[in-house]
Short mmCIF file of C-alpha atoms in Angstrom, two decimals:
data_model
loop_
_atom_site.label_atom_id
_atom_site.label_comp_id
_atom_site.label_asym_id
_atom_site.label_seq_id
_atom_site.Cartn_x
_atom_site.Cartn_y
_atom_site.Cartn_z
CA UNK A 19 216.59 54.33 101.09
CA UNK A 20 213.99 54.89 103.74
CA UNK A 21 213.47 58.51 102.69
CA UNK A 22 210.87 59.07 99.94
CA UNK A 23 212.90 62.03 98.71
CA UNK A 24 215.73 59.65 97.78
CA UNK A 25 213.61 58.07 95.06
CA UNK A 26 212.71 61.35 93.35
CA UNK A 27 214.61 63.07 90.58
CA UNK A 28 217.18 65.03 92.65
CA UNK A 29 216.05 68.50 91.57
CA UNK A 30 212.48 67.65 92.59
CA UNK A 31 213.71 66.33 95.95
CA UNK A 32 215.63 69.56 96.62
CA UNK A 33 212.67 71.73 95.71
CA UNK A 34 210.27 69.61 97.77
CA UNK A 35 212.48 69.91 100.86
CA UNK A 36 212.71 73.68 100.35
CA UNK A 37 208.96 73.90 99.81
CA UNK A 38 208.21 72.19 103.12
CA UNK A 39 210.60 74.61 104.87
CA UNK A 40 209.01 77.64 103.18
CA UNK A 41 205.50 76.45 104.10
CA UNK A 42 206.57 76.10 107.72
CA UNK A 43 207.92 79.67 107.68
CA UNK A 44 204.40 80.72 106.68
CA UNK A 45 202.97 79.02 109.77
CA UNK A 46 201.77 75.76 108.20
CA UNK A 47 203.17 72.26 108.52
CA UNK A 48 203.00 69.75 105.70
CA UNK A 49 204.37 66.31 105.01
CA UNK A 50 204.98 64.29 101.90
CA UNK A 51 202.43 61.53 101.24
CA UNK A 52 203.87 60.10 98.06
CA UNK A 53 206.53 60.68 95.48
CA UNK A 54 207.81 58.01 93.09
CA UNK A 55 205.02 55.55 92.34
CA UNK A 56 205.44 52.07 90.90
CA UNK A 57 203.90 51.31 87.54
CA UNK A 58 201.74 48.66 89.23
CA UNK A 59 200.38 51.18 91.77
CA UNK A 60 199.61 53.64 88.99
CA UNK A 61 197.73 50.96 87.06
CA UNK A 62 195.66 50.17 90.16
CA UNK A 63 194.78 53.85 90.53
CA UNK A 64 193.90 54.09 86.84
CA UNK A 65 191.69 50.98 87.03
CA UNK A 66 189.77 52.41 90.00
CA UNK A 67 186.38 53.60 88.80
CA UNK A 68 186.86 51.83 85.48
CA UNK A 69 187.23 48.09 86.08
CA UNK A 70 187.54 48.21 89.88
CA UNK A 71 185.12 49.79 92.36
CA UNK A 72 185.57 53.36 93.53
CA UNK A 73 185.69 56.83 92.05
CA UNK A 74 188.02 57.71 89.18
CA UNK A 75 191.09 59.36 90.72
CA UNK A 76 193.43 59.66 87.73
CA UNK A 77 193.17 59.88 83.98
CA UNK A 78 196.72 58.73 83.30
CA UNK A 79 198.11 55.21 82.91
CA UNK A 80 201.60 56.66 83.42
CA UNK A 81 201.95 59.80 85.52
CA UNK A 82 204.58 62.27 86.64
CA UNK A 83 204.79 60.16 89.83
CA UNK A 84 206.19 57.29 87.72
CA UNK A 85 208.91 59.68 86.54
CA UNK A 86 209.95 60.80 90.03
CA UNK A 87 208.78 64.31 89.15
CA UNK A 88 205.68 64.60 91.33
CA UNK A 89 204.82 64.78 94.99
CA UNK A 90 201.56 64.67 96.92
CA UNK A 91 201.64 66.57 100.21
CA UNK A 92 199.14 66.99 103.03
CA UNK A 93 198.91 69.22 106.07
CA UNK A 94 199.86 67.98 109.50
CA UNK A 95 197.27 68.22 112.24
CA UNK A 96 193.53 67.70 112.49
CA UNK A 97 192.75 68.61 108.88
CA UNK A 98 195.26 67.04 106.49
CA UNK A 99 193.02 67.82 103.49
CA UNK A 100 191.21 71.14 103.94
CA UNK A 101 188.30 71.93 101.60
CA UNK A 102 189.06 73.10 98.07
CA UNK A 103 189.90 76.79 97.97
CA UNK A 104 190.98 76.88 101.64
CA UNK A 105 193.65 79.52 102.34
CA UNK A 106 196.19 76.84 103.30
CA UNK A 107 195.99 75.31 99.82
CA UNK A 108 196.46 78.76 98.31
CA UNK A 109 199.62 79.32 100.41
CA UNK A 110 200.87 75.87 99.38
CA UNK A 111 200.31 76.53 95.68
CA UNK A 112 201.86 80.00 95.90
CA UNK A 113 205.03 78.64 97.50
CA UNK A 114 205.17 75.66 95.11
CA UNK A 115 204.91 77.89 92.05
CA UNK A 116 207.77 80.06 93.35
CA UNK A 117 209.93 76.92 93.11
CA UNK A 118 208.80 76.06 89.57
CA UNK A 119 206.19 73.43 90.41
CA UNK A 120 202.93 73.03 88.51
CA UNK A 121 200.01 72.68 90.94
CA UNK A 122 197.24 70.10 90.57
CA UNK A 123 194.91 72.44 92.46
CA UNK A 124 194.92 74.72 89.42
CA UNK A 125 193.94 72.09 86.88
CA UNK A 126 190.62 72.60 85.12
CA UNK A 127 189.42 69.01 84.83
CA UNK A 128 190.40 67.18 88.03
CA UNK A 129 191.42 69.38 90.95
CA UNK A 130 194.21 67.59 92.82
CA UNK A 131 195.28 70.01 95.55
CA UNK A 132 197.94 67.78 97.18
CA UNK A 133 199.71 67.18 93.83
CA UNK A 134 202.65 69.20 92.52
CA UNK A 135 204.97 68.32 89.63
CA UNK A 136 208.15 69.65 88.06
CA UNK A 137 208.35 68.94 84.34
CA UNK A 138 211.18 71.33 83.47
CA UNK A 139 209.31 72.75 80.47
CA UNK A 140 208.55 69.36 78.89
CA UNK A 141 205.04 68.09 78.27
CA UNK A 142 203.98 65.23 80.50
CA UNK A 143 203.06 63.17 77.43
CA UNK A 144 206.59 63.57 75.98
CA UNK A 145 208.21 62.51 79.27
CA UNK A 146 205.88 59.52 79.66
CA UNK A 147 206.62 58.44 76.09
CA UNK A 148 210.34 58.69 76.84
CA UNK A 149 209.86 56.49 79.92
CA UNK A 150 208.05 53.82 77.88
CA UNK A 151 210.63 53.87 75.09
CA UNK A 152 213.90 54.46 76.92
CA UNK A 153 213.39 54.10 80.68
CA UNK A 154 213.82 56.41 83.64
CA UNK A 155 217.54 56.92 83.01
CA UNK A 156 216.88 58.58 79.66
CA UNK A 157 214.14 60.81 81.12
CA UNK A 158 216.39 62.00 83.94
CA UNK A 159 219.31 62.49 81.51
CA UNK A 160 217.13 64.80 79.37
CA UNK A 161 216.14 66.76 82.47
CA UNK A 162 219.77 67.09 83.58
CA UNK A 163 220.74 68.42 80.16
CA UNK A 164 217.86 70.92 80.18
CA UNK A 165 219.00 72.12 83.63
CA UNK A 166 222.65 72.33 82.43
CA UNK A 167 223.76 69.56 84.78
CA UNK A 168 226.14 66.72 84.03
CA UNK A 169 223.88 63.74 83.30
CA UNK A 170 223.67 61.23 86.12
CA UNK A 171 226.04 62.89 88.57
CA UNK A 172 223.34 63.30 91.24
CA UNK A 173 221.39 60.09 90.66
CA UNK A 174 223.49 57.38 89.01
CA UNK A 175 224.34 55.67 92.32
CA UNK A 176 220.67 55.12 93.17
CA UNK A 177 219.34 54.36 89.70
CA UNK A 178 219.07 50.60 90.25
CA UNK A 179 216.94 51.18 93.38
CA UNK A 180 214.69 53.63 91.52
CA UNK A 181 214.26 51.16 88.63
CA UNK A 182 213.53 48.33 91.06
CA UNK A 183 210.92 50.44 92.87
CA UNK A 184 209.24 51.40 89.58
CA UNK A 185 208.88 47.78 88.58
CA UNK A 186 207.76 46.74 92.10
#
């Protein structure tokens, strides 16, 4: 599994691939920076600015990245992270929302322009609680059922690799 898309919830992977194609049709090129994030990596990000040096970059101990439901993208070229409000971010968010993603660039507290997530109508807190109580398999099963898909058909064969990555 050398492709980051392979570790995402399959519906998110499909929409991310389509998003990158749609962005390119609009004259911009983007690439995926991160998708599924290990619990250890998320803890390190959470600790930054609290018990470790650096600015605070997240307010969550468990995030949509730990669920395989989020992606961070950047632009290809000389300016991978244009200033906030730049037209390229607006195009990115417009195209992402067409595919059902929530955009971190529209959040009120911490603006996170590269971040998009697909929660399928669930609250992030509910999904994170489900991960803590029942694991990634249960979270993805709930999402499959909400999307009227047979649970596990698209992801069962890679579940052990996803679980291993999460714990890594």
